[in-house]
CSV table of N, CA and C in Angstrom, one decimal:
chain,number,residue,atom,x,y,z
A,22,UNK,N,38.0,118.2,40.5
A,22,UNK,CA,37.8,116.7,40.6
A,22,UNK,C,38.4,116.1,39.4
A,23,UNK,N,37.7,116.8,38.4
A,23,UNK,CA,38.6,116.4,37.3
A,23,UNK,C,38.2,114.5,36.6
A,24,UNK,N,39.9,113.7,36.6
A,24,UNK,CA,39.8,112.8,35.9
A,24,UNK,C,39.4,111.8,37.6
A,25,UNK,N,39.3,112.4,38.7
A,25,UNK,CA,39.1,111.6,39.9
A,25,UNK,C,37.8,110.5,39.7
A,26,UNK,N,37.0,111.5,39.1
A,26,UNK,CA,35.6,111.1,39.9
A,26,UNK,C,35.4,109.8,38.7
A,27,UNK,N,36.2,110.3,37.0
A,27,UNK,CA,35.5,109.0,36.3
A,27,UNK,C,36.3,107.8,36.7
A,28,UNK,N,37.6,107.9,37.2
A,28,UNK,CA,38.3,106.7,37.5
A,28,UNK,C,37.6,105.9,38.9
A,29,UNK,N,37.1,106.8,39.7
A,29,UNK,CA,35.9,106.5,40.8
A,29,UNK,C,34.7,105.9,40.4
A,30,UNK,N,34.4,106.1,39.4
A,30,UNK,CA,33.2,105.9,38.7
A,30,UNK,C,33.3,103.9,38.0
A,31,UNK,N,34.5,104.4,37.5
A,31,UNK,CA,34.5,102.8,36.8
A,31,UNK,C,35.0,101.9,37.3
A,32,UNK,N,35.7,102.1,38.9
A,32,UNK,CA,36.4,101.2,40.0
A,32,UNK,C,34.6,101.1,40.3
A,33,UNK,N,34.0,101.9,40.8
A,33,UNK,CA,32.6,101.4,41.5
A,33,UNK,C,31.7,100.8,40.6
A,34,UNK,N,31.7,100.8,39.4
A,34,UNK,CA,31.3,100.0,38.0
A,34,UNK,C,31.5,98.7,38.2
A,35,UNK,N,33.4,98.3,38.0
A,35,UNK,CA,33.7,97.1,38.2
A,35,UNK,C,33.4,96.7,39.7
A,36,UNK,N,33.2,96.7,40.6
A,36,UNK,CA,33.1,96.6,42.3
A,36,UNK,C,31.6,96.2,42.2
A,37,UNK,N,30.9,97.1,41.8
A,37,UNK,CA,29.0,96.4,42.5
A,37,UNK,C,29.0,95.6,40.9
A,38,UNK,N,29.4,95.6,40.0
A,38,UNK,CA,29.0,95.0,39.0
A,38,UNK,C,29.4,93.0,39.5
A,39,UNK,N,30.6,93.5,40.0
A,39,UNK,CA,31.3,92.4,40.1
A,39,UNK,C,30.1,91.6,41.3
A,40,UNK,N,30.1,92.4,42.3
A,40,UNK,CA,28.9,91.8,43.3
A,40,UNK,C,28.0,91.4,42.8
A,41,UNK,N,27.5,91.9,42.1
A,41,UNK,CA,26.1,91.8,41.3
A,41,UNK,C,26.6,90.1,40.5
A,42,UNK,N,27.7,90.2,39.9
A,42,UNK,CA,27.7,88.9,39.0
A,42,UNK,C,27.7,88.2,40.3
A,43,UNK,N,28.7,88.1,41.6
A,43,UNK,CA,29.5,86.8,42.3
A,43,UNK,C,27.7,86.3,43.0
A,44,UNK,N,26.9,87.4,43.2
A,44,UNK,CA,25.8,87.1,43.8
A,44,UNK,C,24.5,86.5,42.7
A,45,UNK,N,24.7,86.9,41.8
A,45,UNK,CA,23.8,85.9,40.8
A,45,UNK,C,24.1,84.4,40.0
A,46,UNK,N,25.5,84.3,40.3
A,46,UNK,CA,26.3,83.1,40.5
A,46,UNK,C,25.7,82.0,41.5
A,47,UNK,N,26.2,82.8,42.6
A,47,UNK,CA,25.4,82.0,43.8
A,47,UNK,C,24.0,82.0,43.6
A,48,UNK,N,23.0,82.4,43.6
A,48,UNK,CA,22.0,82.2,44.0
A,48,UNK,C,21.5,81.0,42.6
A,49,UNK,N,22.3,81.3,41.1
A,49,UNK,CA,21.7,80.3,40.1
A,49,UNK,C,22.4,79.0,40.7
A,50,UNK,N,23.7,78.6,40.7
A,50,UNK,CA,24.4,77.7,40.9
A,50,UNK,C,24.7,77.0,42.2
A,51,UNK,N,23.4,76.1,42.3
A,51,UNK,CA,22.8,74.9,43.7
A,51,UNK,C,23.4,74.1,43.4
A,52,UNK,N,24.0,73.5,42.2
A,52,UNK,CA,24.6,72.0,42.2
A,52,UNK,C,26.2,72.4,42.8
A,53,UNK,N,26.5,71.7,43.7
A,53,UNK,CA,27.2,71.5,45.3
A,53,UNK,C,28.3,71.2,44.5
A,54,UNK,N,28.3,69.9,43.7
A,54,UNK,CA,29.2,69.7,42.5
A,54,UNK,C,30.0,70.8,41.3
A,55,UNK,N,28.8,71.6,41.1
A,55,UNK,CA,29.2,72.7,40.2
A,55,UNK,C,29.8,73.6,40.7
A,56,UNK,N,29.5,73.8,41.9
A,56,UNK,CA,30.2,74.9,42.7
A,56,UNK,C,31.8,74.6,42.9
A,57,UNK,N,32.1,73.5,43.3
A,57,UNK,CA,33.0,72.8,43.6
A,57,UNK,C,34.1,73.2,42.3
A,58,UNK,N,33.8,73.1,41.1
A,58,UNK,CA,34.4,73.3,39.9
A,58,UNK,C,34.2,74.3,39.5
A,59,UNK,N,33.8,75.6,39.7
A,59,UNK,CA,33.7,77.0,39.4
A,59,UNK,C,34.2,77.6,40.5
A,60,UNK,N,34.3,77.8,41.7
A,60,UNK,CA,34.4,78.5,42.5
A,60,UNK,C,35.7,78.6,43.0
A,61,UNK,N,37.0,77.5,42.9
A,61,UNK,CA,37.7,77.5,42.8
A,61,UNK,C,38.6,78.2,42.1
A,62,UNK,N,38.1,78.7,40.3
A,62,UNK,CA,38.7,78.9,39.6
A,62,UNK,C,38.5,80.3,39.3
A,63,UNK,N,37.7,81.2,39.5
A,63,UNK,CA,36.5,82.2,39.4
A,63,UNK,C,36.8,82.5,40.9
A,64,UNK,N,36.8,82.2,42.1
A,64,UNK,CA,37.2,83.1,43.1
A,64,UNK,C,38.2,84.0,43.2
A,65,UNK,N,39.1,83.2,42.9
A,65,UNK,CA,40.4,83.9,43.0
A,65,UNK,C,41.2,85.0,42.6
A,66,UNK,N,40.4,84.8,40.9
A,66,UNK,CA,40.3,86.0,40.0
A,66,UNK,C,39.4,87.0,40.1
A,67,UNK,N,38.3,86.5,40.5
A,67,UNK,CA,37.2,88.0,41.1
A,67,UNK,C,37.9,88.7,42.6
A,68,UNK,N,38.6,87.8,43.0
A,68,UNK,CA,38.7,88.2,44.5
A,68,UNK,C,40.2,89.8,44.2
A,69,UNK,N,41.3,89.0,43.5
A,69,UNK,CA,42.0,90.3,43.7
A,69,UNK,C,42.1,91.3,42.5
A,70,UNK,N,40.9,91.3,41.3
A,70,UNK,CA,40.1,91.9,40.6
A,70,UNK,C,39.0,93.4,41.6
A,71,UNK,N,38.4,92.5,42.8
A,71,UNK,CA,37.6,93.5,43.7
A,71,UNK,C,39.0,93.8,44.1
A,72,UNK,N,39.7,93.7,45.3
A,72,UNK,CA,40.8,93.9,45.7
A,72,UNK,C,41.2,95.2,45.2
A,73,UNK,N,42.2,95.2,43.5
A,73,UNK,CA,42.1,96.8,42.9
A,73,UNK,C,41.2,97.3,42.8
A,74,UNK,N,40.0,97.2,42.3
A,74,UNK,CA,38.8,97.8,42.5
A,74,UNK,C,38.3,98.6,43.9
A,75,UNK,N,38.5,98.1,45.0
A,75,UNK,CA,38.2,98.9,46.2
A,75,UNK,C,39.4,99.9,46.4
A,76,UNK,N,40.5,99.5,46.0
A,76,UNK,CA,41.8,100.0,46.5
A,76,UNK,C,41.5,101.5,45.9
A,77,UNK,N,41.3,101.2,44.7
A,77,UNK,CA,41.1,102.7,43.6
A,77,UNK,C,40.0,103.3,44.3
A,78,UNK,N,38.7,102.6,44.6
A,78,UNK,CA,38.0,103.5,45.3
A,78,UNK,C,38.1,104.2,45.9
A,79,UNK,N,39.0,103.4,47.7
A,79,UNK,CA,39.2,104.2,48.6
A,79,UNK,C,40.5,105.2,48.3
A,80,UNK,N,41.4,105.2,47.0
A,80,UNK,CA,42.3,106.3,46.8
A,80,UNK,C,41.3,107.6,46.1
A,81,UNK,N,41.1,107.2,45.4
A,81,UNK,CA,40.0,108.4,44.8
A,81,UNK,C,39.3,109.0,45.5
A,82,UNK,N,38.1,108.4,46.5
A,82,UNK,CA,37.5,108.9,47.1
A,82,UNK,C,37.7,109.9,48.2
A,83,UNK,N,39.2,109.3,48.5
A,83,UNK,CA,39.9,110.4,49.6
A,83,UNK,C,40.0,111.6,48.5
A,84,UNK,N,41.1,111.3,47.7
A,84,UNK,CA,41.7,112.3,47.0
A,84,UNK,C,40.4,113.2,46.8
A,85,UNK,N,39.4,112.9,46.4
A,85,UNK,CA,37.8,113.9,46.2
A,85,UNK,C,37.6,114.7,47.3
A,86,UNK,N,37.4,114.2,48.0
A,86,UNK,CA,37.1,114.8,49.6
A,86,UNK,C,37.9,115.8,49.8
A,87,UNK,N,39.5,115.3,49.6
A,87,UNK,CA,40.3,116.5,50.1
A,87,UNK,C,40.5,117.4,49.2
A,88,UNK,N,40.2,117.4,47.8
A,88,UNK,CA,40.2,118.1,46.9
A,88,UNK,C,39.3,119.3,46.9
A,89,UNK,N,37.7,118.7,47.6
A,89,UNK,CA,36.6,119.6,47.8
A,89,UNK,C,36.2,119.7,49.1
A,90,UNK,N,37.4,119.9,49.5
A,90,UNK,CA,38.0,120.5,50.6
A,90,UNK,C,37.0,120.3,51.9
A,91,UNK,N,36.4,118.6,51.8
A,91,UNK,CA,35.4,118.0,52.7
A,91,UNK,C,36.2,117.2,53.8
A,92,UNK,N,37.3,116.6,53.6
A,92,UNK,CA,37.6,116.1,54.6
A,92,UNK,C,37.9,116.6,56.3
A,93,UNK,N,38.3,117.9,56.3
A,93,UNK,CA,38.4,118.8,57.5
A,93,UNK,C,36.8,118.8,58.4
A,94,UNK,N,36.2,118.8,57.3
A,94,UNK,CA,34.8,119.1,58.0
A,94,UNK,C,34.1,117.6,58.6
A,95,UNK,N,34.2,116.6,57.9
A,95,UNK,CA,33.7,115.4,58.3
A,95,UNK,C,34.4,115.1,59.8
A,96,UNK,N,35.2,115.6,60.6
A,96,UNK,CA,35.6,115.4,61.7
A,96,UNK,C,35.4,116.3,62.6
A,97,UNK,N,34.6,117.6,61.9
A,97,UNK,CA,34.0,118.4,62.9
A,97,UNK,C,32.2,118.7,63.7
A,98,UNK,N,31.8,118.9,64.3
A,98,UNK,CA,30.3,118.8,64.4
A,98,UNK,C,29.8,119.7,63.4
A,99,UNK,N,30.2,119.7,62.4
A,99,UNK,CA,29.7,120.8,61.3
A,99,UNK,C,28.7,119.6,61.0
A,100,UNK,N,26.9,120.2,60.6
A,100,UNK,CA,26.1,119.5,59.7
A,100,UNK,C,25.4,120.1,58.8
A,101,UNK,N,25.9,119.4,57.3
A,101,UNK,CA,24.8,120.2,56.1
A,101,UNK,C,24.1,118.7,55.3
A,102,UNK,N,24.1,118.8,54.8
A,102,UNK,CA,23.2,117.9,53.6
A,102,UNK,C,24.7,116.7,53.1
A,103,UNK,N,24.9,117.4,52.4
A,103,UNK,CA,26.5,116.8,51.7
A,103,UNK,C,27.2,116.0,53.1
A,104,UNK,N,27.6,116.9,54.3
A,104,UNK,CA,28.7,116.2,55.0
A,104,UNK,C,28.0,115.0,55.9
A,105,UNK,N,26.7,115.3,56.0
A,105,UNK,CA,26.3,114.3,56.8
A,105,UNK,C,25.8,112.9,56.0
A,106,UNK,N,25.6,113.6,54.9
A,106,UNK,CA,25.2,112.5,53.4
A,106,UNK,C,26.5,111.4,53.2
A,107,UNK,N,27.9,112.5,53.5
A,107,UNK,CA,29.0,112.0,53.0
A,107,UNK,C,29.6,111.1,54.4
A,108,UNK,N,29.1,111.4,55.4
A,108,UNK,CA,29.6,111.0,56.8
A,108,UNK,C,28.4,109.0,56.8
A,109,UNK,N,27.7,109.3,56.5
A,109,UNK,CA,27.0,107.8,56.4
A,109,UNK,C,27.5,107.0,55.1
A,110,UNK,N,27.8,107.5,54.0
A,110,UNK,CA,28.2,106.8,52.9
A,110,UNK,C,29.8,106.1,53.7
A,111,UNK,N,30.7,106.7,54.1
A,111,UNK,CA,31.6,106.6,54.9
A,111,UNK,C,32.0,105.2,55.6
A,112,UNK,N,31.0,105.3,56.6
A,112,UNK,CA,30.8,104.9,57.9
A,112,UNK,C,29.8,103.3,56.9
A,113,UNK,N,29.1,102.7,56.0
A,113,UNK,CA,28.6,101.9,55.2
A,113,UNK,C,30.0,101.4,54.6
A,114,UNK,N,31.0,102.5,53.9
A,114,UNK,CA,32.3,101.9,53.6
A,114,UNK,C,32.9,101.3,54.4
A,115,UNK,N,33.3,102.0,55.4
A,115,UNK,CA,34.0,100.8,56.5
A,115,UNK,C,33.4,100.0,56.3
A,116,UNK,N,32.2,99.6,57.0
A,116,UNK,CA,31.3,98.3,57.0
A,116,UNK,C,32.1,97.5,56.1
A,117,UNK,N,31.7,97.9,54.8
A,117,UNK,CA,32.1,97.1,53.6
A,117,UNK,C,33.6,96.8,53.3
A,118,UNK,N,34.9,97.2,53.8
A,118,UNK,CA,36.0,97.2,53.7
A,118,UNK,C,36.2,95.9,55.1
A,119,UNK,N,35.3,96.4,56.0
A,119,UNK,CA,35.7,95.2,56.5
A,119,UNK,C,35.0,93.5,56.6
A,120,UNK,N,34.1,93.7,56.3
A,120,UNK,CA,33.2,92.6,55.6
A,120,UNK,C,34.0,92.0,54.3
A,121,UNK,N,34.8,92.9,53.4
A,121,UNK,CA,35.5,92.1,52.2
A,121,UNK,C,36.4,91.1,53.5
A,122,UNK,N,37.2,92.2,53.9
A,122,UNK,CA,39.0,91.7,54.6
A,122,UNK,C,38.2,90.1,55.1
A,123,UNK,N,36.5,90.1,55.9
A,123,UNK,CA,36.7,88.4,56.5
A,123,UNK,C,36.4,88.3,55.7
A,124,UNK,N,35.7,88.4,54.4
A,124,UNK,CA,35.1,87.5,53.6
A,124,UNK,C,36.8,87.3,53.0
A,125,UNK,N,37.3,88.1,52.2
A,125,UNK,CA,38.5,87.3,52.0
A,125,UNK,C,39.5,86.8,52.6
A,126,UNK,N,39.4,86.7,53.7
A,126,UNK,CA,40.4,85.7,54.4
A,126,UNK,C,39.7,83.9,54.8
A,127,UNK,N,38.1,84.1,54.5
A,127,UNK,CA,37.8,82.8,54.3
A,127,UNK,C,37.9,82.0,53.5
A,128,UNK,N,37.5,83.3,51.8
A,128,UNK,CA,37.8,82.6,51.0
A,128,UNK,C,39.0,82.1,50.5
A,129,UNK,N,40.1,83.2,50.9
A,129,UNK,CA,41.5,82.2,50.5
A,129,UNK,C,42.2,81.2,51.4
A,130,UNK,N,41.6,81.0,52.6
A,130,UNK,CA,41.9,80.0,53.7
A,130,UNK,C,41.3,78.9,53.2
A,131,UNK,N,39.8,79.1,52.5
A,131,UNK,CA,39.3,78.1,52.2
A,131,UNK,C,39.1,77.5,50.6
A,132,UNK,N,40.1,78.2,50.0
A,132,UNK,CA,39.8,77.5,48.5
A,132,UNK,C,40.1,76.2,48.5
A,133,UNK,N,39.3,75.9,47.2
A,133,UNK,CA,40.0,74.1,47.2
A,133,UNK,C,40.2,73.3,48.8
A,134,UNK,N,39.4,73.8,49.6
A,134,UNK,CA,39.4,72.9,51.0
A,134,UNK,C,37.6,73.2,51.1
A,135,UNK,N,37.4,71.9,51.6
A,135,UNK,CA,36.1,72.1,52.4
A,135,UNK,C,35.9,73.0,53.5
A,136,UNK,N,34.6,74.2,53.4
A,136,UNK,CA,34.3,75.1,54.4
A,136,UNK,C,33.5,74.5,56.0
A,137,UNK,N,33.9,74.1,57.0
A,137,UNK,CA,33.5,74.4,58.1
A,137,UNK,C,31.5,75.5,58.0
A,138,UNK,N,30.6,74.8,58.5
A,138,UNK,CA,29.5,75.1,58.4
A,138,UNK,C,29.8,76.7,59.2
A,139,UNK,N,30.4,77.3,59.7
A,139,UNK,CA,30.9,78.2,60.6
A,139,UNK,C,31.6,79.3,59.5
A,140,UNK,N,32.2,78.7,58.9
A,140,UNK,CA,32.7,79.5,57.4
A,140,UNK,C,32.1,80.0,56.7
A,141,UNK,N,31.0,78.9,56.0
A,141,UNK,CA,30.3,79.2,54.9
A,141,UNK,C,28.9,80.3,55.3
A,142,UNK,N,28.6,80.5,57.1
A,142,UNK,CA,27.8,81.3,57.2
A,142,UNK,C,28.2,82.3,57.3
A,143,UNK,N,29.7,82.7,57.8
A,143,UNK,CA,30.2,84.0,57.8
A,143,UNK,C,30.5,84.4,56.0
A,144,UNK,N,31.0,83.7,55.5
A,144,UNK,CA,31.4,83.8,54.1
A,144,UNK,C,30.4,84.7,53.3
A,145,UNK,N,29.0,83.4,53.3
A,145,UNK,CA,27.8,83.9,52.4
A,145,UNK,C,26.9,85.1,53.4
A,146,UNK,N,27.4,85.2,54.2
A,146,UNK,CA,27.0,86.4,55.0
A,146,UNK,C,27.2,87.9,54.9
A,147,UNK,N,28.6,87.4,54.7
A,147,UNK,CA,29.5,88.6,54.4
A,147,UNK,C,29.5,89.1,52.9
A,148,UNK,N,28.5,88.1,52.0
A,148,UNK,CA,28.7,88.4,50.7
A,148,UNK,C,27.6,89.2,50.7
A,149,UNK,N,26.6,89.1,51.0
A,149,UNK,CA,25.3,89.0,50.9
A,149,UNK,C,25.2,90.6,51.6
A,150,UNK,N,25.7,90.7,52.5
A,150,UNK,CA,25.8,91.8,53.3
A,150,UNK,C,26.3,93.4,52.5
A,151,UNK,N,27.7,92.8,51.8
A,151,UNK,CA,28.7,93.5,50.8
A,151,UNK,C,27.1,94.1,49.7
A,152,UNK,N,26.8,92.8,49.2
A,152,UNK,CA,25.8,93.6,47.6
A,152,UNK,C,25.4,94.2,48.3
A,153,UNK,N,24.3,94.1,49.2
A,153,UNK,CA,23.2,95.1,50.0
A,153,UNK,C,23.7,96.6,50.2
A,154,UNK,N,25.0,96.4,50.7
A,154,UNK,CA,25.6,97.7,51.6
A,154,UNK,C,25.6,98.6,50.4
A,155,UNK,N,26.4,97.9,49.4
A,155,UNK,CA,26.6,98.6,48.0
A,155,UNK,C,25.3,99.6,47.4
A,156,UNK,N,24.6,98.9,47.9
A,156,UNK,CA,23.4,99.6,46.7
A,156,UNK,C,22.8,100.6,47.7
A,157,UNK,N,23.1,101.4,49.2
A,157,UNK,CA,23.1,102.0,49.8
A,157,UNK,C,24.4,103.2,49.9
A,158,UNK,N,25.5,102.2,49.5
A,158,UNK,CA,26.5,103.4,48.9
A,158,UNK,C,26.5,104.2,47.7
A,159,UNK,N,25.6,103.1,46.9
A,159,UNK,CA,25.4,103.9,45.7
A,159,UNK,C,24.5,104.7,45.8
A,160,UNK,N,23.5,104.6,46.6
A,160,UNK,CA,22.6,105.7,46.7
A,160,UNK,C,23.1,107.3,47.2
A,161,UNK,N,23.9,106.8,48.2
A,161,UNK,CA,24.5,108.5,48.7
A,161,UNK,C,25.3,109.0,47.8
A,162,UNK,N,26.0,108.3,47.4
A,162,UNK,CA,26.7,108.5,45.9
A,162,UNK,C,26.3,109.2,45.3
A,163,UNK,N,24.8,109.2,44.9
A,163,UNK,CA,24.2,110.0,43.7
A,163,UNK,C,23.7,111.1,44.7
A,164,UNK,N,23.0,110.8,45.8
A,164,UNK,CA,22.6,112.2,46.5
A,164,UNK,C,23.8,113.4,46.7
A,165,UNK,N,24.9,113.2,47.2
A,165,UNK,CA,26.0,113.4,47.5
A,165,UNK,C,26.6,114.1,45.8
A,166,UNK,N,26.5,113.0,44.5
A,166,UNK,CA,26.6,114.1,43.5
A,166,UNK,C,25.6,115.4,43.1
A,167,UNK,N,24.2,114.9,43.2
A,167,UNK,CA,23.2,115.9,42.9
A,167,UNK,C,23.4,117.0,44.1
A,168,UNK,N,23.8,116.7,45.2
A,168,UNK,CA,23.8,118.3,45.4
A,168,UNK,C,25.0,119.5,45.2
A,169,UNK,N,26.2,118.4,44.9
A,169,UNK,CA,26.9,119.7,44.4
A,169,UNK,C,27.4,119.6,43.3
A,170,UNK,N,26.5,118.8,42.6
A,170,UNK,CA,26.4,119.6,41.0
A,170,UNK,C,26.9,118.8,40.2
């Protein structure tokens, strides 16, 4: 695995860290006005900041897999601890890859334009959704390292 797993490590650093900030952002910053003047300017740069950040993940991640010679098996009915651990962390990634793609296609449809109430529930939906998922990827993450070592 090598130098995979720390450059995996600090892509998933910046990625939930980043969530963690865009979500404690939102939830301090209610003035509608304030929003208006931060979010514009601060989206754009968190947005294709995650963007490399996921990208590295999902290259690393593979490259791990096929390294420790997991990928063959996750498409077979084979079940142990690890593949089935690694088969739900997976399947939570999609989730999340595709939860960014709408959430970023609203937010760049919608910068600097007013969101449609139809927007803004998928948007902060999709945000809200993203932290959560994260902190169940990170969980298998660690189960998934503790058992092979």
């Amino acid at each position: 695995m090598g130098i995979f797993i720390h450059i995996h490590l600090i892509a998933a650093i910046a990625w939930i860290g980043g969530s963690v900030f865009m979500f404690v952002l939102g939830v301090s910053l209610r003035d509608k006005e304030k929003q208006k003047q931060v979010y514009p300017h601060i989206g754009p740069i968190f947005g294709y900041f995650e963007v490399v950040s996921i990208v590295i993940l999902l290259i690393t991640g593979t490259v791990m897999i096929t390294n420790d010679g997991l990928l063959s098996q996750l498409f077979t009915s084979d079940h142990s601890l690890v593949i089935d651990t690694l088969r739900k962390k997976l399947w939570i990634v999609l989730v999340i890859v595709i939860a960014t793609v709408i959430h970023f296609i609203i937010a760049f449809k919608t910068n600097n334009v007013e969101r449609t109430k139809l927007q803004n529930i998928i948007s902060r939906g999709s945000s809200l959704l993203i932290f959560f998922l994260n902190l169940f990827v990170l969980h298998y993450a660690i189960v998934i390292r503790s058992i092979m070592g």
